[in-house]
Amino acid sequence: MAIYKLFPIKDATLYSGYQTMNTGLDSIIEATTDFKTGNPIQLEEASPHTSRFLIQFDLDEILNVIDIIASGSSTKSFLRVYSANARGLTSTSTVVVNAVGQNWNMGSGEYLLDPLVENGCSWGSRLTAGSGTWTTGTNTLGITGSFLGSTNQGGGAWYTASQSPSMSISQSFDFYSTLDINTEVTEIVTNWSSSFFTNYGFIVRQSSSQEFINDTTQQTELKFFSRDTNTIYPPQLEIKWDDSVWDTGSSDTTELGTTQTLLSLTNNKKEYYPEEIAKLKINSIEKFPARTFLTSSGYTKNFYLPSGSSLYAIKDSKTNEYVIDFDPLYTKISADENCSYFNVYMNGLEPERYYTALIQINIDGETKIFDTDLDFKVIEG
């Protein structure tokens, strides 16, 4: 598959109301505005409050995908963070994604853990409580943070759009849109992979017009699952490219001309280790072959799926949610001299889960999706 998923090596939320609190092992990361008061840890003079979260992916894993696995192909990168809860949405609710401009420690804290854990990044510090302050103001490298002397000084440091318009990316939500973050971050990842900027990860926050807004009716809660979630929804960096190849050589096999067909995966092992790259071969036979005089059964003749329009997808078999959705750019079916096929990189799928492959074909304006007996499981290595 030409959609390769990477999982974060660390994440944490920074809370303006708890300026020394670390949340590196919390199951939730959030970008929320609120007016919480009354806790002795909280800065009562800094009302209203906000939170921002940091998330980082391993650069060696990114380079392995871009330079080796997808070598020679043009790649695009997308940050995906799955919603755990959202409240108080308005017609203008927006999150902004920037590249972090300074190193930070994840720590081992959780939200309001008693006693408070301060051994990692927080609103006031990037390394540990009282150590390694965040940049304030804007420096010559284009890194900005809260302004020196402000009540809410701290809360991360990031590269601004002055470096490049694509270094600051926004995604808006409304009452009916998906609440997951799914935004393209290709230019940020390209700058990391080319060493133009150091990879310190992403910072996600609400827009500056929403943060610290002094209006109790404008509190927007945006909570997402972290890398420490017990669900199947950890954050992901998706790297996509077109890996489809249509090279049938001297094969005399023809393309399928009807959607009345029986599909199967001829080499499906049913269980795969995360380290495997599976080339799943598709057997396609006509359900009702034409009557002709043959020396062999027409029910054994394999066909190629239609070139260019045949796609695959992968669902979680239990939740029925798409892990890899049909994509006309990145999930096209390939073909070699023997059959149609597609590749699946198993380490982009959560282990100890069952998955279902889906195959979509389009013939003469009719679209049909097949999912029968196309199941497999990724097991722990």
Coordinates of C-alpha atoms in Angstrom, one line a residue:
M1 CA 0.0 0.0 0.0
A2 CA 1.2 3.5 -0.8
I3 CA -0.1 4.9 2.5
Y4 CA 2.5 4.3 5.2
K5 CA 1.6 5.1 8.8
L6 CA 4.1 6.1 11.4
F7 CA 3.3 6.4 15.1
P8 CA 4.6 9.1 17.4
I9 CA 7.6 8.6 19.7
K10 CA 6.3 11.2 22.2
D11 CA 3.5 13.7 22.9
A12 CA 2.3 15.9 25.7
T13 CA -0.2 18.7 26.4
L14 CA 0.8 22.2 27.8
Y15 CA -1.7 23.9 30.1
S16 CA -1.5 27.6 30.7
G17 CA -3.4 27.1 34.0
Y18 CA -0.9 24.5 35.4
Q19 CA 2.4 26.0 34.3
T20 CA 4.7 23.3 35.8
M21 CA 2.5 20.2 35.1
N22 CA 3.7 17.5 32.8
T23 CA 1.3 15.2 30.9
G24 CA 3.7 13.0 28.9
L25 CA 1.9 9.7 29.7
D26 CA -1.7 11.0 29.6
S27 CA -4.1 9.1 27.3
I28 CA -5.5 12.5 26.0
I29 CA -3.9 15.4 24.3
E30 CA -5.9 18.6 23.9
A31 CA -6.2 22.1 22.5
T32 CA -8.9 23.5 24.7
T33 CA -10.0 26.9 26.0
D34 CA -11.6 27.2 29.4
F35 CA -12.1 29.2 32.6
K36 CA -11.2 26.7 35.3
T37 CA -10.6 28.2 38.7
G38 CA -10.2 27.2 42.3
N39 CA -7.3 24.8 42.1
P40 CA -4.2 25.9 44.1
I41 CA -1.9 24.8 41.3
Q42 CA -3.7 27.0 38.8
L43 CA -2.7 30.6 38.1
E44 CA -5.9 32.4 39.1
E45 CA -4.7 35.7 37.6
A46 CA -4.3 34.1 34.1
S47 CA -8.0 33.5 33.4
P48 CA -9.0 32.5 30.8
H49 CA -6.8 29.5 30.0
T50 CA -5.8 27.4 27.1
S51 CA -3.9 24.2 26.2
R52 CA -1.7 23.2 23.3
F53 CA -0.2 19.8 22.5
L54 CA 3.1 18.7 21.1
I55 CA 3.7 15.5 19.1
Q56 CA 6.8 14.2 17.5
F57 CA 7.7 11.4 15.0
D58 CA 11.0 9.7 14.6
L59 CA 13.1 11.3 11.8
D60 CA 14.9 8.0 11.0
E61 CA 11.5 6.3 10.4
I62 CA 10.4 9.3 8.2
L63 CA 13.7 9.1 6.1
N64 CA 13.4 5.3 5.8
V65 CA 10.0 5.7 4.2
I66 CA 10.8 8.7 2.0
D67 CA 14.3 7.8 0.9
I68 CA 14.2 3.9 0.8
I69 CA 10.7 2.5 0.7
A70 CA 9.3 5.2 -1.5
S71 CA 12.6 5.9 -3.2
G72 CA 12.2 7.9 -6.4
S73 CA 8.5 8.6 -5.8
S74 CA 6.9 12.0 -4.9
T75 CA 5.5 11.7 -1.4
K76 CA 3.0 13.7 0.6
S77 CA 2.6 13.7 4.4
F78 CA -0.5 14.1 6.5
L79 CA -0.9 14.5 10.2
R80 CA -3.9 12.5 11.6
V81 CA -5.1 12.9 15.2
Y82 CA -8.3 11.3 16.2
S83 CA -11.0 13.1 18.2
A84 CA -11.9 11.8 21.7
N85 CA -14.3 14.6 22.6
A86 CA -15.4 18.0 21.3
R87 CA -17.7 20.6 22.8
G88 CA -18.5 24.2 22.3
L89 CA -17.8 24.2 18.6
T90 CA -18.6 27.4 16.7
S91 CA -18.7 28.1 12.9
T92 CA -15.1 29.3 13.1
S93 CA -13.5 26.7 15.4
T94 CA -10.0 26.3 14.0
V95 CA -6.8 24.5 15.0
V96 CA -3.3 25.5 13.8
V97 CA -0.4 23.2 13.2
N98 CA 3.2 24.5 13.3
A99 CA 6.6 22.9 13.4
V100 CA 8.1 23.1 17.0
G101 CA 11.2 25.2 17.2
Q102 CA 12.9 23.8 20.3
N103 CA 13.7 20.5 21.8
W104 CA 11.4 19.2 24.6
N105 CA 11.2 16.2 27.0
M106 CA 8.0 14.1 27.1
G107 CA 8.1 13.3 30.8
S108 CA 6.0 10.8 32.6
G109 CA 3.1 12.9 34.1
E110 CA -0.6 12.8 33.7
Y111 CA -3.3 15.4 34.0
L112 CA -3.6 16.6 37.6
L113 CA -1.8 13.5 38.9
D114 CA -1.4 13.9 42.7
P115 CA 1.4 14.6 43.5
L116 CA 2.0 16.7 40.4
V117 CA 4.7 15.3 38.0
E118 CA 7.1 17.9 36.7
N119 CA 9.8 15.8 35.1
G120 CA 9.1 16.9 31.5
C121 CA 7.8 19.7 29.3
S122 CA 5.1 22.0 30.6
W123 CA 3.6 25.4 29.8
G124 CA 6.5 27.1 31.6
S125 CA 9.4 24.9 30.6
R126 CA 10.4 22.6 27.8
L127 CA 12.7 20.2 29.6
T128 CA 11.5 19.9 33.2
A129 CA 10.0 22.3 35.7
G130 CA 12.2 25.3 36.0
S131 CA 14.7 24.1 33.3
G132 CA 14.8 25.1 29.7
T133 CA 12.4 28.0 29.1
W134 CA 10.5 28.3 25.9
T135 CA 11.5 31.1 23.4
T136 CA 9.6 34.3 23.9
G137 CA 8.8 36.8 21.2
T138 CA 10.1 36.1 17.7
N139 CA 13.8 35.5 16.9
T140 CA 15.9 35.7 13.7
L141 CA 15.2 32.1 12.9
G142 CA 11.5 32.7 12.6
I143 CA 10.7 30.9 15.8
T144 CA 8.0 32.5 18.0
G145 CA 6.3 32.0 21.3
S146 CA 4.4 33.9 23.9
F147 CA 5.7 37.4 24.4
L148 CA 8.1 38.2 27.3
G149 CA 6.3 39.7 30.2
S150 CA 2.9 38.4 29.3
T151 CA 0.8 36.6 31.9
N152 CA 0.8 33.5 29.7
Q153 CA 4.5 33.5 28.9
G154 CA 5.5 30.0 27.6
G155 CA 3.3 27.4 26.0
G156 CA 5.8 26.2 23.3
A157 CA 7.8 27.8 20.5
W158 CA 7.2 27.3 16.8
Y159 CA 8.2 28.2 13.3
T160 CA 6.0 30.9 11.8
A161 CA 4.4 31.3 8.4
S162 CA 7.2 33.9 7.7
Q163 CA 9.5 31.0 7.0
S164 CA 7.0 29.6 4.4
P165 CA 3.2 29.8 4.2
S166 CA 3.1 26.0 4.6
M167 CA 4.9 26.1 7.9
S168 CA 1.6 27.2 9.5
I169 CA -1.3 25.0 8.6
S170 CA -4.9 25.3 9.8
Q171 CA -8.0 23.1 9.8
S172 CA -11.5 24.4 10.6
F173 CA -14.3 22.4 12.2
D174 CA -18.0 23.0 12.1
F175 CA -21.0 21.3 13.6
Y176 CA -21.2 18.6 10.9
S177 CA -17.6 18.0 9.8
T178 CA -15.4 15.2 11.0
L179 CA -13.7 16.2 14.3
D180 CA -10.4 14.4 13.5
I181 CA -7.4 16.4 12.5
N182 CA -6.3 15.3 9.0
T183 CA -4.2 18.0 7.4
E184 CA -1.3 18.0 5.0
V185 CA 2.1 18.7 6.5
T186 CA 4.3 17.9 3.5
E187 CA 6.4 21.0 3.5
I188 CA 7.2 20.7 7.2
V189 CA 8.3 17.1 6.8
T190 CA 10.3 18.0 3.7
N191 CA 12.1 20.6 5.7
W192 CA 12.9 18.0 8.3
S193 CA 14.1 15.4 5.8
S194 CA 16.3 17.9 4.0
S195 CA 17.7 19.1 7.4
F196 CA 16.6 22.7 6.7
F197 CA 14.9 22.6 10.1
T198 CA 15.5 20.2 13.0
N199 CA 12.6 17.8 13.7
Y200 CA 11.2 18.8 17.1
G201 CA 7.7 17.7 16.1
F202 CA 4.4 19.5 15.7
I203 CA 2.5 21.9 18.0
V204 CA -1.3 22.0 17.7
R205 CA -3.3 24.9 19.1
Q206 CA -6.4 26.8 18.6
S207 CA -6.2 29.9 16.5
S208 CA -4.9 33.1 18.2
S209 CA -8.3 34.7 18.0
Q210 CA -9.8 31.8 20.0
E211 CA -7.1 31.2 22.6
F212 CA -7.5 33.2 25.8
I213 CA -10.8 34.7 24.6
N214 CA -12.5 36.3 27.6
D215 CA -16.0 35.0 26.9
T216 CA -17.5 32.1 28.9
T217 CA -19.8 31.3 26.0
Q218 CA -16.8 30.8 23.7
Q219 CA -15.1 27.8 25.4
T220 CA -14.1 25.2 22.9
E221 CA -13.0 21.8 24.1
L222 CA -11.0 19.7 21.5
K223 CA -9.6 16.5 23.0
F224 CA -7.8 13.8 21.0
F225 CA -6.3 10.4 21.7
S226 CA -2.6 10.4 22.5
R227 CA 0.1 7.8 21.8
D228 CA -0.8 6.3 25.2
T229 CA -4.4 5.6 24.4
N230 CA -5.9 2.2 25.0
T231 CA -7.9 2.5 21.9
I232 CA -7.0 1.9 18.2
Y233 CA -6.7 5.6 17.5
P234 CA -3.2 6.8 18.3
P235 CA -1.9 9.8 16.3
Q236 CA -0.4 9.0 13.0
L237 CA 1.9 10.6 10.3
E238 CA 0.7 9.2 7.0
I239 CA 3.2 9.3 4.1
K240 CA 1.5 8.7 0.7
W241 CA 2.8 8.0 -2.7
D242 CA 1.7 6.3 -5.9
D243 CA 3.3 2.9 -6.0
S244 CA 1.0 1.4 -8.6
V245 CA 2.7 -0.4 -11.5
W246 CA 1.0 -1.8 -14.6
D247 CA 3.5 -4.1 -16.3
T248 CA 2.0 -7.2 -17.6
G249 CA 4.9 -8.1 -19.9
S250 CA 4.0 -10.7 -22.5
S251 CA 0.9 -12.0 -20.6
D252 CA -2.1 -12.9 -22.8
T253 CA -4.4 -12.4 -19.8
T254 CA -7.2 -9.9 -20.5
E255 CA -9.0 -7.3 -18.3
L256 CA -12.2 -8.1 -16.7
G257 CA -15.2 -6.9 -18.6
T258 CA -18.0 -7.5 -16.1
T259 CA -18.7 -6.7 -12.4
Q260 CA -20.2 -10.2 -12.1
T261 CA -17.0 -11.7 -10.8
L262 CA -15.6 -13.7 -7.9
L263 CA -12.5 -12.2 -6.2
S264 CA -10.1 -13.8 -3.8
L265 CA -6.5 -13.2 -2.5
T266 CA -4.6 -16.3 -3.7
N267 CA -1.7 -15.9 -1.3
N268 CA -3.4 -14.5 1.8
K269 CA -1.6 -16.1 4.8
K270 CA -4.3 -14.7 7.1
E271 CA -1.7 -13.7 9.8
Y272 CA 1.2 -11.3 9.3
Y273 CA 3.9 -9.9 11.5
P274 CA 4.3 -6.1 11.6
E275 CA 7.7 -6.3 9.8
E276 CA 6.2 -7.9 6.7
I277 CA 5.4 -6.3 3.4
A278 CA 2.6 -8.4 1.8
K279 CA 2.1 -8.5 -1.9
L280 CA -1.5 -9.6 -2.0
K281 CA -2.4 -11.2 -5.3
I282 CA -5.9 -11.0 -6.7
N283 CA -7.6 -13.8 -8.4
S284 CA -10.6 -12.6 -10.5
I285 CA -12.8 -15.1 -12.4
E286 CA -16.1 -14.4 -14.1
K287 CA -19.1 -15.6 -12.2
F288 CA -20.9 -16.4 -15.5
P289 CA -18.4 -17.1 -18.2
A290 CA -19.6 -17.1 -21.8
R291 CA -20.4 -20.5 -23.3
T292 CA -17.5 -21.5 -25.6
F293 CA -15.7 -24.6 -26.7
L294 CA -12.7 -24.8 -24.4
T295 CA -10.2 -27.5 -23.4
S296 CA -10.3 -26.1 -19.8
S297 CA -13.0 -24.8 -17.5
G298 CA -14.0 -21.1 -18.0
Y299 CA -14.4 -20.9 -14.2
T300 CA -10.6 -21.1 -13.7
K301 CA -9.6 -18.3 -16.1
N302 CA -8.1 -15.4 -14.2
F303 CA -8.6 -11.8 -15.4
Y304 CA -6.8 -8.5 -14.7
L305 CA -8.9 -5.9 -12.9
P306 CA -9.5 -2.8 -15.0
S307 CA -6.3 -0.6 -15.2
G308 CA -6.3 2.8 -13.5
S309 CA -9.8 2.6 -11.9
S310 CA -9.4 -0.4 -9.6
L311 CA -8.7 0.6 -6.0
Y312 CA -8.3 -1.1 -2.6
A313 CA -9.0 -0.1 0.9
I314 CA -8.5 -1.6 4.4
K315 CA -11.0 -1.6 7.3
D316 CA -10.8 -2.6 10.9
S317 CA -13.0 -5.7 11.0
K318 CA -14.4 -5.1 14.4
T319 CA -15.2 -1.3 14.2
N320 CA -15.9 -1.3 10.5
E321 CA -13.9 1.9 10.2
Y322 CA -11.5 2.6 7.3
V323 CA -7.9 2.4 8.2
I324 CA -6.9 3.0 4.6
D325 CA -9.7 4.5 2.5
F326 CA -10.2 4.2 -1.2
D327 CA -8.0 6.9 -2.9
P328 CA -7.7 7.3 -6.7
L329 CA -4.2 8.7 -6.2
Y330 CA -2.7 6.4 -3.6
T331 CA -4.5 3.0 -3.5
K332 CA -4.6 2.0 -7.2
I333 CA -4.3 -1.7 -8.0
S334 CA -1.1 -2.9 -9.7
A335 CA -0.5 -5.7 -12.2
D336 CA 2.4 -7.9 -13.2
E337 CA 2.7 -10.7 -15.8
N338 CA 0.6 -13.0 -13.6
C339 CA -2.2 -11.1 -11.9
S340 CA -3.4 -7.9 -10.3
Y341 CA -2.1 -7.1 -6.8
F342 CA -1.5 -4.5 -4.1
N343 CA 1.2 -4.1 -1.4
V344 CA 0.4 -3.7 2.3
Y345 CA 3.1 -2.5 4.8
M346 CA 1.9 -4.3 7.9
N347 CA 3.8 -2.2 10.4
G348 CA 1.4 0.7 9.6
L349 CA -1.4 -1.3 11.1
E350 CA -2.1 -1.9 14.8
P351 CA -1.1 -5.4 15.9
E352 CA -3.5 -7.9 17.3
R353 CA -6.3 -6.6 15.2
Y354 CA -8.3 -8.2 12.4
Y355 CA -8.6 -6.3 9.1
T356 CA -10.6 -6.6 5.9
A357 CA -9.3 -5.7 2.5
L358 CA -11.9 -4.2 0.1
I359 CA -11.5 -4.1 -3.7
Q360 CA -13.4 -1.6 -5.8
I361 CA -13.8 -2.0 -9.6
N362 CA -15.6 0.2 -12.1
I363 CA -16.8 -1.2 -15.4
D364 CA -19.1 0.5 -17.9
G365 CA -20.2 3.1 -15.2
E366 CA -21.0 0.4 -12.6
T367 CA -19.0 0.5 -9.4
K368 CA -18.8 -2.6 -7.2
I369 CA -17.0 -3.3 -3.9
F370 CA -15.8 -6.8 -2.8
D371 CA -15.0 -7.7 0.8
T372 CA -15.9 -11.4 1.1
D373 CA -13.1 -13.7 2.5
L374 CA -10.5 -10.9 2.3
D375 CA -9.7 -10.9 6.0
F376 CA -6.3 -11.0 7.7
K377 CA -4.7 -10.3 11.1
V378 CA -1.6 -8.5 12.2
I379 CA 0.0 -10.3 15.1
E380 CA 2.7 -9.3 17.6
G381 CA 6.2 -10.0 16.4

